[in-house]
PDB file of C-alpha atoms in Angstrom:
ATOM      1  CA  MET A   1     157.002  79.512 240.915  1.00 63.00           C
ATOM      2  CA  ALA A   2     153.651  79.685 239.181  1.00 81.00           C
ATOM      3  CA  LYS A   3     152.856  81.806 236.163  1.00 86.00           C
ATOM      4  CA  VAL A   4     149.646  83.845 236.265  1.00 88.00           C
ATOM      5  CA  ILE A   5     148.147  86.348 233.838  1.00 89.00           C
ATOM      6  CA  ALA A   6     148.804  89.995 234.737  1.00 87.00           C
ATOM      7  CA  SER A   7     145.105  90.898 234.986  1.00 86.00           C
ATOM      8  CA  SER A   8     144.692  88.498 237.942  1.00 87.00           C
ATOM      9  CA  LEU A   9     147.257  90.319 240.149  1.00 86.00           C
ATOM     10  CA  ARG A  10     145.860  91.829 243.366  1.00 82.00           C
ATOM     11  CA  LYS A  11     147.150  93.983 246.212  1.00 79.00           C
ATOM     12  CA  GLY A  12     149.437  91.920 248.478  1.00 76.00           C
ATOM     13  CA  ASN A  13     150.470  89.382 245.795  1.00 81.00           C
ATOM     14  CA  VAL A  14     154.193  88.671 245.564  1.00 84.00           C
ATOM     15  CA  VAL A  15     155.731  88.463 242.087  1.00 88.00           C
ATOM     16  CA  ASP A  16     159.191  87.564 240.804  1.00 87.00           C
ATOM     17  CA  VAL A  17     160.500  90.027 238.198  1.00 86.00           C
ATOM     18  CA  ASP A  18     164.004  89.316 236.869  1.00 85.00           C
ATOM     19  CA  GLY A  19     164.909  87.266 239.952  1.00 83.00           C
ATOM     20  CA  LYS A  20     163.823  89.944 242.450  1.00 87.00           C
ATOM     21  CA  LEU A  21     160.724  89.727 244.651  1.00 86.00           C
ATOM     22  CA  TYR A  22     158.131  92.510 244.570  1.00 88.00           C
ATOM     23  CA  VAL A  23     154.961  92.950 246.590  1.00 84.00           C
ATOM     24  CA  VAL A  24     151.995  94.401 244.650  1.00 86.00           C
ATOM     25  CA  LEU A  25     150.752  97.686 246.150  1.00 84.00           C
ATOM     26  CA  THR A  26     148.057  98.416 243.555  1.00 85.00           C
ATOM     27  CA  ALA A  27     146.895  96.646 240.400  1.00 87.00           C
ATOM     28  CA  GLN A  28     144.501  98.302 237.976  1.00 89.00           C
ATOM     29  CA  ASN A  29     143.167  96.923 234.706  1.00 89.00           C
ATOM     30  CA  ILE A  30     142.886  99.636 232.028  1.00 89.00           C
ATOM     31  CA  HIS A  31     140.734  99.093 228.932  1.00 89.00           C
ATOM     32  CA  PRO A  32     141.340 101.930 226.451  1.00 86.00           C
ATOM     33  CA  GLY A  33     138.835 102.485 223.638  1.00 87.00           C
ATOM     34  CA  LYS A  34     141.427 101.486 221.065  1.00 86.00           C
ATOM     35  CA  GLY A  35     144.417  99.283 221.580  1.00 86.00           C
ATOM     36  CA  THR A  36     145.291  96.480 223.932  1.00 87.00           C
ATOM     37  CA  PRO A  37     143.969  96.346 227.515  1.00 90.00           C
ATOM     38  CA  VAL A  38     146.804  96.687 230.046  1.00 91.00           C
ATOM     39  CA  THR A  39     147.320  96.107 233.751  1.00 90.00           C
ATOM     40  CA  GLN A  40     149.049  98.953 235.617  1.00 92.00           C
ATOM     41  CA  VAL A  41     150.897  97.488 238.630  1.00 91.00           C
ATOM     42  CA  ASP A  42     152.611  99.507 241.374  1.00 92.00           C
ATOM     43  CA  MET A  43     155.057  97.303 243.315  1.00 89.00           C
ATOM     44  CA  ARG A  44     157.659  97.581 246.069  1.00 85.00           C
ATOM     45  CA  ARG A  45     160.912  95.626 245.826  1.00 85.00           C
ATOM     46  CA  ILE A  46     161.180  93.580 249.008  1.00 80.00           C
ATOM     47  CA  SER A  47     164.986  93.653 249.237  1.00 77.00           C
ATOM     48  CA  ASP A  48     165.403  97.439 249.393  1.00 80.00           C
ATOM     49  CA  GLY A  49     161.902  98.986 249.421  1.00 77.00           C
ATOM     50  CA  THR A  50     162.210 100.672 246.002  1.00 84.00           C
ATOM     51  CA  LYS A  51     158.818 101.397 244.430  1.00 88.00           C
ATOM     52  CA  VAL A  52     158.351 100.425 240.788  1.00 89.00           C
ATOM     53  CA  SER A  53     155.490 100.957 238.357  1.00 91.00           C
ATOM     54  CA  GLU A  54     155.013  98.439 235.518  1.00 90.00           C
ATOM     55  CA  ARG A  55     152.514  97.978 232.710  1.00 90.00           C
ATOM     56  CA  TYR A  56     151.711  94.526 231.378  1.00 90.00           C
ATOM     57  CA  ARG A  57     149.344  93.431 228.645  1.00 89.00           C
ATOM     58  CA  THR A  58     146.442  91.816 230.525  1.00 84.00           C
ATOM     59  CA  THR A  59     147.195  88.432 228.952  1.00 87.00           C
ATOM     60  CA  GLU A  60     150.942  88.596 229.680  1.00 89.00           C
ATOM     61  CA  GLN A  61     152.343  85.930 232.034  1.00 89.00           C
ATOM     62  CA  VAL A  62     153.904  87.033 235.349  1.00 90.00           C
ATOM     63  CA  GLU A  63     155.875  84.830 237.794  1.00 88.00           C
ATOM     64  CA  LYS A  64     154.006  84.646 241.098  1.00 86.00           C
ATOM     65  CA  ALA A  65     156.372  83.785 243.952  1.00 83.00           C
ATOM     66  CA  THR A  66     155.496  80.987 246.337  1.00 79.00           C
ATOM     67  CA  VAL A  67     154.574  82.552 249.630  1.00 81.00           C
ATOM     68  CA  GLU A  68     153.078  81.019 252.709  1.00 84.00           C
ATOM     69  CA  ASP A  69     149.984  82.627 254.227  1.00 85.00           C
ATOM     70  CA  ARG A  70     150.003  82.318 258.009  1.00 88.00           C
ATOM     71  CA  ASP A  71     147.623  83.791 260.535  1.00 91.00           C
ATOM     72  CA  HIS A  72     149.349  85.959 263.130  1.00 92.00           C
ATOM     73  CA  GLN A  73     148.057  88.032 266.014  1.00 93.00           C
ATOM     74  CA  PHE A  74     148.979  91.734 266.169  1.00 92.00           C
ATOM     75  CA  LEU A  75     150.655  92.443 269.515  1.00 92.00           C
ATOM     76  CA  TYR A  76     151.948  96.043 269.566  1.00 91.00           C
ATOM     77  CA  GLU A  77     153.852  98.782 267.754  1.00 89.00           C
ATOM     78  CA  ASP A  78     157.113 100.358 268.926  1.00 89.00           C
ATOM     79  CA  GLY A  79     160.224 102.041 267.472  1.00 86.00           C
ATOM     80  CA  GLU A  80     161.318  98.828 265.741  1.00 86.00           C
ATOM     81  CA  GLY A  81     157.991  98.366 263.934  1.00 88.00           C
ATOM     82  CA  PHE A  82     154.876  96.250 264.270  1.00 91.00           C
ATOM     83  CA  HIS A  83     155.082  93.002 266.232  1.00 92.00           C
ATOM     84  CA  PHE A  84     153.027  89.906 265.388  1.00 92.00           C
ATOM     85  CA  MET A  85     152.854  86.471 267.007  1.00 92.00           C
ATOM     86  CA  ASN A  86     152.095  83.095 265.462  1.00 90.00           C
ATOM     87  CA  PRO A  87     149.351  81.665 267.759  1.00 90.00           C
ATOM     88  CA  GLU A  88     150.503  78.048 267.170  1.00 90.00           C
ATOM     89  CA  THR A  89     154.278  78.348 267.656  1.00 90.00           C
ATOM     90  CA  PHE A  90     154.361  81.655 269.604  1.00 89.00           C
ATOM     91  CA  ASP A  91     157.146  82.851 267.245  1.00 88.00           C
ATOM     92  CA  GLN A  92     157.220  86.622 266.924  1.00 89.00           C
ATOM     93  CA  VAL A  93     157.666  88.503 263.647  1.00 88.00           C
ATOM     94  CA  THR A  94     158.384  92.218 263.244  1.00 88.00           C
ATOM     95  CA  MET A  95     157.404  94.252 260.183  1.00 86.00           C
ATOM     96  CA  SER A  96     158.572  97.799 259.484  1.00 83.00           C
ATOM     97  CA  LYS A  97     156.264 100.794 259.055  1.00 82.00           C
ATOM     98  CA  ASP A  98     157.246 100.926 255.350  1.00 76.00           C
ATOM     99  CA  ASP A  99     156.169  97.294 254.823  1.00 75.00           C
ATOM    100  CA  ILE A 100     152.719  97.904 256.312  1.00 80.00           C
ATOM    101  CA  GLY A 101     152.173 101.420 254.951  1.00 76.00           C
ATOM    102  CA  ASP A 102     148.787 103.093 255.368  1.00 79.00           C
ATOM    103  CA  GLN A 103     147.182  99.818 256.510  1.00 82.00           C
ATOM    104  CA  SER A 104     148.725 100.420 259.958  1.00 85.00           C
ATOM    105  CA  ALA A 105     145.797 102.702 260.884  1.00 87.00           C
ATOM    106  CA  TYR A 106     143.465  99.682 260.831  1.00 88.00           C
ATOM    107  CA  LEU A 107     145.577  97.425 263.084  1.00 88.00           C
ATOM    108  CA  GLN A 108     144.035  96.750 266.498  1.00 87.00           C
ATOM    109  CA  GLU A 109     145.668  94.959 269.427  1.00 89.00           C
ATOM    110  CA  GLY A 110     144.835  91.244 269.348  1.00 89.00           C
ATOM    111  CA  MET A 111     143.604  91.394 265.727  1.00 90.00           C
ATOM    112  CA  THR A 112     144.272  88.296 263.604  1.00 92.00           C
ATOM    113  CA  VAL A 113     145.933  89.152 260.284  1.00 91.00           C
ATOM    114  CA  SER A 114     147.348  87.031 257.485  1.00 89.00           C
ATOM    115  CA  LEU A 115     151.088  87.519 256.971  1.00 86.00           C
ATOM    116  CA  LYS A 116     152.689  86.481 253.711  1.00 81.00           C
ATOM    117  CA  LEU A 117     155.967  84.737 254.515  1.00 83.00           C
ATOM    118  CA  HIS A 118     158.733  84.017 252.006  1.00 77.00           C
ATOM    119  CA  GLU A 119     161.582  81.886 253.367  1.00 75.00           C
ATOM    120  CA  GLY A 120     160.600  82.837 256.929  1.00 75.00           C
ATOM    121  CA  LEU A 121     160.509  86.594 256.290  1.00 78.00           C
ATOM    122  CA  ALA A 122     157.250  88.558 256.572  1.00 81.00           C
ATOM    123  CA  ILE A 123     156.931  90.444 253.292  1.00 78.00           C
ATOM    124  CA  ALA A 124     153.277  91.508 253.142  1.00 78.00           C
ATOM    125  CA  ILE A 125     150.201  91.744 255.331  1.00 83.00           C
ATOM    126  CA  GLU A 126     146.538  91.088 254.641  1.00 83.00           C
ATOM    127  CA  LEU A 127     144.040  92.617 257.051  1.00 86.00           C
ATOM    128  CA  PRO A 128     140.515  91.355 257.689  1.00 88.00           C
ATOM    129  CA  GLN A 129     138.123  92.930 255.148  1.00 87.00           C
ATOM    130  CA  ARG A 130     136.040  94.644 257.816  1.00 90.00           C
ATOM    131  CA  VAL A 131     136.955  96.107 261.217  1.00 90.00           C
ATOM    132  CA  ILE A 132     134.989  97.908 263.921  1.00 90.00           C
ATOM    133  CA  PHE A 133     135.881 101.417 265.096  1.00 91.00           C
ATOM    134  CA  GLU A 134     134.174 104.061 267.196  1.00 91.00           C
ATOM    135  CA  VAL A 135     133.182 107.443 265.790  1.00 91.00           C
ATOM    136  CA  VAL A 136     134.817 110.069 268.039  1.00 92.00           C
ATOM    137  CA  GLU A 137     133.765 113.204 266.191  1.00 90.00           C
ATOM    138  CA  THR A 138     131.120 114.050 263.575  1.00 88.00           C
ATOM    139  CA  GLU A 139     128.855 116.909 262.600  1.00 82.00           C
ATOM    140  CA  PRO A 140     125.426 117.081 264.280  1.00 78.00           C
ATOM    141  CA  VAL A 141     122.379 115.940 262.309  1.00 69.00           C
ATOM    142  CA  VAL A 142     120.762 118.742 260.297  1.00 67.00           C
ATOM    143  CA  LYS A 143     116.998 118.604 260.867  1.00 67.00           C
ATOM    144  CA  GLY A 144     115.106 117.655 257.740  1.00 63.00           C
ATOM    145  CA  GLN A 145     118.160 116.203 256.048  1.00 60.00           C
ATOM    146  CA  THR A 146     116.786 112.743 255.408  1.00 59.00           C
ATOM    147  CA  ALA A 147     118.193 112.087 251.940  1.00 57.00           C
ATOM    148  CA  SER A 148     119.867 108.686 252.123  1.00 57.00           C
ATOM    149  CA  SER A 149     122.589 109.720 249.674  1.00 66.00           C
ATOM    150  CA  SER A 150     123.902 112.522 251.898  1.00 78.00           C
ATOM    151  CA  TYR A 151     126.889 111.445 253.959  1.00 85.00           C
ATOM    152  CA  LYS A 152     128.804 113.548 256.487  1.00 87.00           C
ATOM    153  CA  PRO A 153     132.501 113.437 257.505  1.00 89.00           C
ATOM    154  CA  ALA A 154     133.454 111.611 260.716  1.00 91.00           C
ATOM    155  CA  MET A 155     136.692 110.981 262.634  1.00 91.00           C
ATOM    156  CA  LEU A 156     137.254 107.444 263.920  1.00 91.00           C
ATOM    157  CA  ASN A 157     139.169 106.465 267.081  1.00 90.00           C
ATOM    158  CA  ASN A 158     142.090 105.280 264.888  1.00 86.00           C
ATOM    159  CA  GLY A 159     142.538 108.780 263.414  1.00 86.00           C
ATOM    160  CA  VAL A 160     141.056 107.931 260.002  1.00 87.00           C
ATOM    161  CA  ARG A 161     138.432 110.205 258.437  1.00 90.00           C
ATOM    162  CA  THR A 162     135.498 108.568 256.661  1.00 91.00           C
ATOM    163  CA  MET A 163     132.021 109.471 255.421  1.00 91.00           C
ATOM    164  CA  VAL A 164     129.033 108.196 257.438  1.00 90.00           C
ATOM    165  CA  PRO A 165     125.215 108.465 257.065  1.00 88.00           C
ATOM    166  CA  PRO A 166     123.438 111.303 258.910  1.00 85.00           C
ATOM    167  CA  HIS A 167     122.027 109.024 261.681  1.00 85.00           C
ATOM    168  CA  ILE A 168     125.540 108.120 262.963  1.00 86.00           C
ATOM    169  CA  SER A 169     126.659 110.221 265.937  1.00 87.00           C
ATOM    170  CA  ALA A 170     129.819 110.427 268.081  1.00 88.00           C
ATOM    171  CA  GLY A 171     130.215 107.331 270.288  1.00 90.00           C
ATOM    172  CA  THR A 172     128.613 104.983 267.734  1.00 91.00           C
ATOM    173  CA  ARG A 173     130.626 101.892 266.791  1.00 92.00           C
ATOM    174  CA  ILE A 174     130.693 101.269 263.038  1.00 92.00           C
ATOM    175  CA  VAL A 175     132.093  98.671 260.621  1.00 92.00           C
ATOM    176  CA  VAL A 176     134.554  99.985 257.989  1.00 92.00           C
ATOM    177  CA  MET A 177     136.273  98.357 255.005  1.00 88.00           C
ATOM    178  CA  THR A 178     140.064  98.141 255.501  1.00 84.00           C
ATOM    179  CA  GLU A 179     140.671  98.486 251.759  1.00 79.00           C
ATOM    180  CA  ASP A 180     139.459 102.085 251.503  1.00 81.00           C
ATOM    181  CA  GLY A 181     138.140 103.082 254.962  1.00 84.00           C
ATOM    182  CA  SER A 182     134.538 103.307 253.748  1.00 88.00           C
ATOM    183  CA  TYR A 183     131.503 102.937 256.032  1.00 90.00           C
ATOM    184  CA  VAL A 184     129.669  99.593 255.821  1.00 90.00           C
ATOM    185  CA  GLU A 185     127.138  99.508 258.664  1.00 89.00           C
ATOM    186  CA  ARG A 186     126.555 100.162 262.348  1.00 89.00           C
ATOM    187  CA  ALA A 187     128.318  97.548 264.514  1.00 87.00           C
ATOM    188  CA  LYS A 188     125.998  94.881 265.929  1.00 86.00           C
ATOM    189  CA  ASP A 189     127.519  94.643 269.393  1.00 74.00           C
TER     190      ASP A 189
END
């Protein structure tokens, strides 16, 4: 186990708190005007799925668990959960809907993701930063609305709503960030 400072924790990291493993859901550094800066960490206990919220001083040491990052290919989703395959060994791993959470909307068949494995068990998932989706529904362009800062709502083919520039219409393929679902650019394919 390696000790790291609390301010360096990121989403998907696995930490050991009092002998139990937790996966970091969100980590936010807070710098109040007065007082000590703190890191607010929301975590999920891997053993039973209990969500916990902790505050650490930013310089406080936290045990980071040793996990193995392995690339896996997303195969399909069914009643059991989400199925992934290791492309080298062809071993299959299943993760529950609770383990993946809201990131499941960005999974596409055949997509390569990084699974965090601890003693052979998949405990967290890391998606590619950017993925391509098709806009299925958006408002028509309002003539004369050329301000670059004006964005309009759009529905993607994965069911996620995002804001897109006025020149994007239904049927256009766009690149979105998996972290927050925000528009990046028009797809180049």
